[in-house]
Coordinates of C-alpha atoms in Angstrom, one line a residue:
M29 CA 36.7 95.9 138.3
Q30 CA 37.0 98.1 136.0
R31 CA 36.2 101.9 136.3
V32 CA 34.0 104.8 134.4
S33 CA 33.3 108.0 134.6
Q34 CA 29.8 109.7 134.2
S35 CA 28.4 112.9 135.8
P36 CA 25.4 111.7 137.5
T37 CA 24.4 115.8 136.4
E38 CA 25.4 116.0 132.9
D39 CA 22.0 117.1 130.6
A40 CA 21.5 114.1 128.2
F41 CA 22.3 111.5 131.9
V42 CA 19.3 112.9 133.5
Q43 CA 17.4 112.7 130.8
N44 CA 18.9 109.2 129.8
P45 CA 20.4 107.0 131.6
Y46 CA 19.9 103.6 130.8
P47 CA 21.9 103.2 128.5
F48 CA 24.8 104.5 130.7
Y49 CA 23.2 101.8 133.2
D50 CA 23.9 99.3 130.2
S51 CA 27.7 99.5 129.5
L52 CA 27.9 99.3 133.5
R53 CA 26.5 95.7 132.9
E54 CA 28.4 94.0 130.3
K55 CA 31.4 95.3 132.0
G56 CA 31.3 93.3 135.2
P57 CA 29.2 92.9 138.6
L58 CA 30.3 95.5 140.5
V59 CA 32.1 99.4 138.0
W60 CA 34.0 101.4 140.2
W61 CA 32.0 104.9 138.9
E62 CA 34.6 107.4 139.3
D63 CA 32.3 110.6 139.7
Y64 CA 31.0 108.6 143.4
G65 CA 34.2 107.1 144.0
M66 CA 32.4 103.7 144.9
P67 CA 31.4 100.9 143.2
V68 CA 27.5 100.3 141.8
A69 CA 25.8 97.2 140.8
A70 CA 23.8 97.2 138.0
S71 CA 22.9 93.9 137.3
H72 CA 19.0 92.4 138.9
S73 CA 20.6 89.2 140.3
L74 CA 23.6 91.1 142.5
V75 CA 21.3 94.2 143.7
S76 CA 18.6 92.5 144.6
A77 CA 21.4 90.2 146.9
V78 CA 22.9 92.8 148.6
L79 CA 19.8 94.8 149.2
R80 CA 19.2 91.8 151.4
D81 CA 23.1 90.8 152.6
R82 CA 23.2 91.3 156.4
R83 CA 27.0 91.9 155.2
F84 CA 26.1 95.9 154.2
G85 CA 23.9 98.2 156.0
R86 CA 22.8 101.5 155.8
E87 CA 23.9 103.2 158.9
N88 CA 27.5 104.1 158.6
P89 CA 29.5 102.1 161.0
A90 CA 31.8 105.1 161.6
G91 CA 28.8 107.2 163.4
L92 CA 27.1 109.6 161.0
I93 CA 30.3 112.4 159.6
Y94 CA 29.3 115.7 158.6
P95 CA 29.6 119.6 159.6
D96 CA 28.5 121.2 162.4
R97 CA 26.4 123.4 159.7
L98 CA 24.7 120.2 158.6
A99 CA 23.6 119.3 162.8
P100 CA 19.6 120.8 161.7
F101 CA 19.6 118.1 159.1
Y102 CA 21.3 115.4 160.3
A103 CA 19.5 116.0 163.9
V104 CA 16.5 114.5 161.9
E105 CA 18.3 111.6 159.9
A106 CA 20.2 110.0 163.5
H107 CA 17.0 108.5 164.3
S108 CA 15.4 107.5 160.4
M109 CA 14.7 103.8 160.3
L110 CA 16.1 104.8 157.0
E111 CA 19.3 104.7 158.2
L112 CA 19.8 102.4 161.4
E113 CA 20.6 98.7 161.4
P114 CA 19.2 96.3 164.3
P115 CA 18.7 95.8 167.1
R116 CA 17.5 100.0 166.9
H117 CA 15.9 99.7 162.9
T118 CA 13.9 96.5 164.1
R119 CA 12.3 98.4 167.0
L120 CA 11.2 102.1 165.5
R121 CA 10.1 99.7 162.5
G122 CA 7.9 97.3 164.1
L123 CA 6.3 99.8 166.1
V124 CA 5.4 102.3 163.2
L125 CA 4.5 99.3 161.4
R126 CA 1.8 98.8 164.8
A127 CA 0.0 101.8 163.3
F128 CA 0.8 102.2 159.7
T129 CA -1.0 98.8 159.5
S130 CA -2.0 97.5 155.3
R131 CA -5.8 97.4 157.6
R132 CA -5.1 101.1 157.9
I133 CA -3.5 102.1 154.3
A134 CA -6.8 100.0 153.0
T135 CA -9.4 102.3 154.5
L136 CA -8.2 105.4 152.7
S137 CA -8.8 103.9 148.8
P138 CA -12.3 105.9 149.2
E139 CA -10.6 109.2 149.9
V140 CA -7.7 108.5 147.8
A141 CA -10.6 108.2 145.1
T142 CA -13.0 111.3 146.5
L143 CA -9.1 113.4 146.3
C144 CA -8.8 112.3 143.4
H145 CA -11.8 113.4 141.0
A146 CA -11.5 116.8 143.4
L147 CA -8.4 117.4 142.1
I148 CA -10.2 117.0 138.7
D149 CA -12.2 119.5 138.9
D150 CA -9.8 122.2 140.1
F151 CA -8.0 121.4 136.6
P152 CA -8.3 125.1 134.9
E153 CA -8.9 125.2 131.0
G154 CA -5.6 125.5 128.7
P155 CA -2.4 124.1 128.8
F156 CA -1.5 123.8 132.9
D157 CA 1.5 121.7 134.8
L158 CA -0.1 118.0 135.2
L159 CA 2.6 117.8 138.7
T160 CA 1.6 120.8 140.9
H161 CA -1.9 120.2 140.2
Y162 CA -2.1 116.9 140.9
A163 CA 0.8 114.3 141.2
Q164 CA 2.0 116.6 144.0
K165 CA -1.4 117.1 145.9
L166 CA -2.0 114.6 146.3
P167 CA 0.3 112.1 147.8
V168 CA 0.8 115.2 150.3
I169 CA -2.9 115.6 151.1
I170 CA -3.3 112.2 151.9
I171 CA -0.4 111.3 154.0
A172 CA -1.4 115.0 155.9
R173 CA -4.8 113.1 156.6
L174 CA -3.2 110.1 158.1
L175 CA -0.5 112.2 160.0
G176 CA -3.6 114.6 161.8
V177 CA -2.2 117.3 160.9
P178 CA -3.9 120.0 159.2
E179 CA -5.3 119.9 155.8
A180 CA -4.3 123.3 155.6
M181 CA -0.6 122.9 156.4
A182 CA 0.1 121.0 152.6
P183 CA 1.6 123.5 151.3
Q184 CA 4.2 123.9 154.3
L185 CA 5.1 120.3 154.4
L186 CA 5.9 120.5 150.6
T187 CA 8.2 123.4 151.0
W188 CA 10.1 121.4 154.6
S189 CA 10.3 118.5 151.9
N190 CA 11.3 119.1 148.8
A191 CA 14.0 121.6 150.8
M192 CA 14.9 118.5 152.6
V193 CA 14.9 115.9 150.0
A194 CA 17.5 118.1 148.0
M195 CA 20.2 117.2 150.3
Y196 CA 20.4 112.9 148.6
Q197 CA 21.4 115.2 145.3
A198 CA 23.8 114.9 143.3
G199 CA 25.5 118.1 142.8
R200 CA 23.4 119.9 145.8
S201 CA 24.7 124.1 146.4
R202 CA 25.8 125.0 149.9
A203 CA 22.3 127.3 149.6
Q204 CA 20.2 123.9 149.3
E205 CA 21.8 122.7 152.4
D206 CA 21.5 126.1 154.3
A207 CA 18.0 125.7 152.7
A208 CA 18.2 121.9 154.0
C209 CA 19.0 122.7 157.6
Q210 CA 16.0 125.7 157.9
A211 CA 13.1 122.9 157.0
A212 CA 14.3 120.3 159.5
A213 CA 14.4 122.5 162.4
E214 CA 11.5 124.4 161.2
F215 CA 9.4 120.1 160.6
S216 CA 10.8 119.7 164.2
A217 CA 9.8 122.7 165.6
F218 CA 6.1 122.3 165.0
L219 CA 5.7 118.6 164.9
T220 CA 8.1 119.5 168.5
D221 CA 4.8 121.5 169.8
Y222 CA 1.8 118.9 167.6
I223 CA 2.7 116.3 168.9
A224 CA 2.7 118.0 172.7
Q225 CA -0.9 118.6 170.8
R226 CA -1.5 115.0 170.5
R227 CA -0.7 113.8 173.9
A228 CA -2.8 115.9 175.8
K229 CA -6.5 115.2 173.0
P230 CA -4.6 111.7 170.7
E231 CA -7.5 111.1 168.2
D232 CA -7.8 108.8 165.5
D233 CA -4.9 109.9 163.6
L234 CA -1.5 108.2 162.4
I235 CA 0.5 110.4 165.7
T236 CA -1.5 109.4 168.1
S237 CA -1.5 105.9 167.7
L238 CA 2.1 105.9 167.0
I239 CA 2.3 108.2 170.7
A240 CA 0.4 105.5 172.1
A241 CA 3.1 103.2 171.1
E242 CA 5.3 105.4 172.5
E243 CA 2.7 105.5 176.1
E244 CA 2.9 101.3 176.2
G245 CA 6.4 101.2 176.6
A246 CA 7.7 100.8 173.6
K247 CA 10.1 103.4 174.4
L248 CA 9.5 105.5 171.5
S249 CA 11.4 109.2 172.2
T250 CA 10.2 112.3 171.2
E251 CA 12.6 112.6 168.4
E252 CA 11.7 109.6 166.9
L253 CA 8.8 110.0 166.9
I254 CA 9.8 113.3 164.7
T255 CA 11.6 112.0 162.1
T256 CA 9.3 108.8 161.4
C257 CA 6.9 112.1 161.3
I258 CA 8.8 113.6 158.9
L259 CA 10.5 109.9 156.9
L260 CA 7.0 109.0 155.9
L261 CA 6.3 112.2 154.3
N262 CA 9.9 112.5 152.7
A263 CA 10.2 110.0 151.2
G264 CA 6.0 109.0 150.9
H265 CA 5.5 112.2 149.0
E266 CA 8.9 112.0 146.6
A267 CA 9.0 108.8 144.9
T268 CA 4.7 108.7 144.9
V269 CA 5.0 112.7 142.7
H270 CA 7.4 111.3 140.9
T271 CA 6.1 107.5 140.0
L272 CA 2.8 108.9 139.1
G273 CA 4.2 112.4 136.8
N274 CA 6.8 109.1 135.0
A275 CA 4.3 107.6 134.4
I276 CA 1.7 109.2 133.3
R277 CA 4.8 110.5 130.7
T278 CA 4.4 106.9 129.8
C279 CA 1.5 106.5 129.2
L280 CA 1.0 109.1 127.5
L281 CA 4.3 108.9 125.3
T282 CA 3.3 105.4 124.3
G283 CA -0.6 105.2 124.3
S284 CA -1.0 102.7 127.2
R285 CA -4.1 103.2 129.7
P286 CA -4.1 101.6 132.9
G287 CA -6.3 98.8 132.7
D288 CA -4.5 97.5 129.9
G289 CA -2.6 94.9 131.5
P290 CA -3.1 92.6 134.6
N291 CA 0.5 94.4 135.7
F292 CA -0.3 97.5 135.0
T293 CA 0.8 98.8 137.9
E294 CA 4.2 97.2 139.0
E295 CA 5.3 97.9 135.4
V296 CA 4.4 101.9 136.1
L297 CA 7.1 100.4 138.9
R298 CA 9.6 98.9 137.0
H299 CA 9.9 100.8 134.1
D300 CA 10.6 103.7 135.7
P301 CA 11.6 104.7 138.4
P302 CA 11.0 107.1 141.2
L303 CA 14.8 106.6 142.7
H304 CA 17.5 105.2 140.5
L305 CA 20.5 105.1 143.2
F306 CA 20.8 104.0 146.7
T307 CA 23.6 103.2 148.4
R308 CA 24.7 100.4 151.0
F309 CA 28.3 100.1 153.9
A310 CA 30.1 97.3 154.3
M311 CA 29.2 96.6 157.7
R312 CA 33.1 94.7 157.8
D313 CA 35.6 93.6 155.9
L314 CA 34.3 91.5 153.8
T315 CA 34.9 90.7 149.8
L316 CA 31.9 90.8 146.7
K317 CA 32.8 89.2 143.4
G318 CA 36.0 89.9 143.8
H319 CA 36.1 93.1 144.9
D320 CA 37.8 94.0 149.3
F321 CA 35.5 96.1 150.5
K322 CA 36.6 98.0 154.3
E323 CA 33.9 98.0 156.9
G324 CA 32.5 101.4 156.0
D325 CA 32.9 101.5 152.0
Q326 CA 30.5 102.2 149.8
I327 CA 28.4 99.8 147.2
G328 CA 26.0 102.3 145.1
L329 CA 22.7 100.1 144.2
L330 CA 21.4 101.2 141.2
L331 CA 18.0 100.1 141.7
A332 CA 16.1 101.2 137.7
A333 CA 20.2 99.5 136.0
A334 CA 18.3 96.1 138.1
N335 CA 14.3 96.6 136.7
R336 CA 15.3 96.5 133.2
D337 CA 18.6 93.5 133.0
P338 CA 17.0 91.8 129.9
A339 CA 18.2 88.7 131.9
V340 CA 15.0 89.2 134.1
Y341 CA 12.1 91.6 131.7
P342 CA 13.0 90.3 127.7
E343 CA 13.0 93.9 125.4
P344 CA 13.3 95.7 129.5
D345 CA 13.4 99.8 127.9
T346 CA 9.4 97.8 126.8
F347 CA 6.5 99.4 128.7
D348 CA 4.5 96.3 128.9
P349 CA 1.5 95.9 131.1
H350 CA 0.9 92.4 130.4
R351 CA 4.1 91.4 131.5
A352 CA 5.2 88.5 133.5
A353 CA 4.7 90.4 137.2
K354 CA 8.9 89.8 138.4
T355 CA 10.3 91.7 142.0
H356 CA 11.4 94.7 140.9
T357 CA 13.4 96.6 142.8
S358 CA 11.9 100.5 143.0
F359 CA 10.8 99.9 146.5
G360 CA 14.1 98.1 147.7
G361 CA 14.5 95.5 149.6
G362 CA 15.0 93.8 152.8
I363 CA 15.2 94.3 156.3
H364 CA 14.6 98.1 153.9
F365 CA 12.4 97.0 151.9
C366 CA 10.1 100.2 152.3
I367 CA 7.3 100.6 154.4
G368 CA 5.5 103.1 152.6
A369 CA 4.8 100.8 149.1
P370 CA 1.1 99.7 150.3
L371 CA -0.4 103.2 150.7
A372 CA 2.3 104.5 147.0
R373 CA -0.1 100.7 145.9
L374 CA -2.9 102.0 146.1
E375 CA -2.3 105.9 145.6
I376 CA -1.5 104.6 142.2
D377 CA -3.6 102.3 141.3
A378 CA -6.7 105.1 141.9
A379 CA -5.1 107.9 140.3
L380 CA -4.1 106.6 137.5
P381 CA -7.7 105.2 136.6
I382 CA -9.3 108.0 137.4
L383 CA -7.3 110.6 136.0
F384 CA -7.1 109.2 132.5
E385 CA -11.3 107.6 132.6
R386 CA -12.2 112.1 133.3
C387 CA -9.8 112.6 130.8
P388 CA -9.7 111.2 127.7
R389 CA -8.6 113.4 125.9
L390 CA -5.8 114.1 127.7
A391 CA -3.2 115.1 126.2
L392 CA 1.4 116.1 126.0
H393 CA 1.2 120.4 125.5
D394 CA 4.9 120.1 124.9
T395 CA 7.7 117.5 126.0
P396 CA 8.1 116.6 129.2
R397 CA 11.7 117.7 130.7
F398 CA 13.6 115.4 133.6
A399 CA 14.8 117.7 136.2
N400 CA 18.5 117.7 137.3
L401 CA 17.9 116.0 140.4
Y402 CA 20.0 112.5 140.5
H403 CA 19.7 110.3 142.3
F404 CA 15.7 110.8 141.8
H405 CA 14.8 109.8 138.6
G406 CA 11.5 112.8 138.3
L407 CA 10.0 115.3 135.7
D408 CA 11.1 118.7 135.3
T409 CA 7.2 119.8 135.1
L410 CA 4.0 117.8 132.9
T411 CA 2.4 120.2 130.8
V412 CA -0.4 119.2 129.1
T413 CA -4.3 120.3 128.1
K414 CA -6.9 118.2 128.4

């Protein structure tokens, strides 16, 4: 196995990681990324295969390992279906899907469209940041409404979410870790009180539905309820913000617009996805592509690299909404396939066409730059004029 060094915080890499991914694919199915101390896969075939390979999982066989000062953050992570394996994962995911149904998501379509128009109505005159005025507000308000949390809480939810998600960034600082722990504790305390209110006074919202599932004997604990609500906000919000920002940037740079091709949304998700690296643990000793994994060893799956594999996508760096739809890896795969994918697609399908219909002269005010927050891939700002 060949070995490579590439800092994930180097600016050239942050602004355009795709040449590095191309070089990895040329070096073999697995390449040792020195900066992460693990082998990584960059081809579509291997990334897709490992996502579905039950010999690998999200839950460390050795259990959660962390310093005591990070206990508030990992107290939440301990109940996250994203970090668990069967049978607990199966039970949690089943309960959430019982409440977070495709039918419930579909009913949000008119509400999402109305909110898009309202946010556009409030756009300021002159240059402004489209991320803060549109891409960030839309998903956090929708998830707040879905959960049944007061919409006035949206800015605070966003603050908590941003602080907690920073724990997944490369090169996170001690200050970011402290902020994440504080956010986790405050968010958990808020939801503890709110869940108690919903138990006393049920409403037509997702929190009430999850409580009902618990009370019907499914044994969803309060801690699991709290973590599930946090996961739905943090994972869904962060990814959708970056997807919308990246998509609008691509449209403004290429001249492409929603409706230009039958697979516009899927090409948006393939071309410049919001999450680039997802890891798995070896659940037992095994050999893959000539490399011996010991139980607990990690493998890095480069989702964005898989999405630009020329073996699957001709001219992969080109944004082409006419491209034949193929299975991209942006939502992961296997038992951990993103539970929020239907909501993300619904928001993209509404937010982008409405934006460009309402703002046909939308233009970049300056060159957008990607923020230094790998494993995520999203813009720092997106300053535009309308």
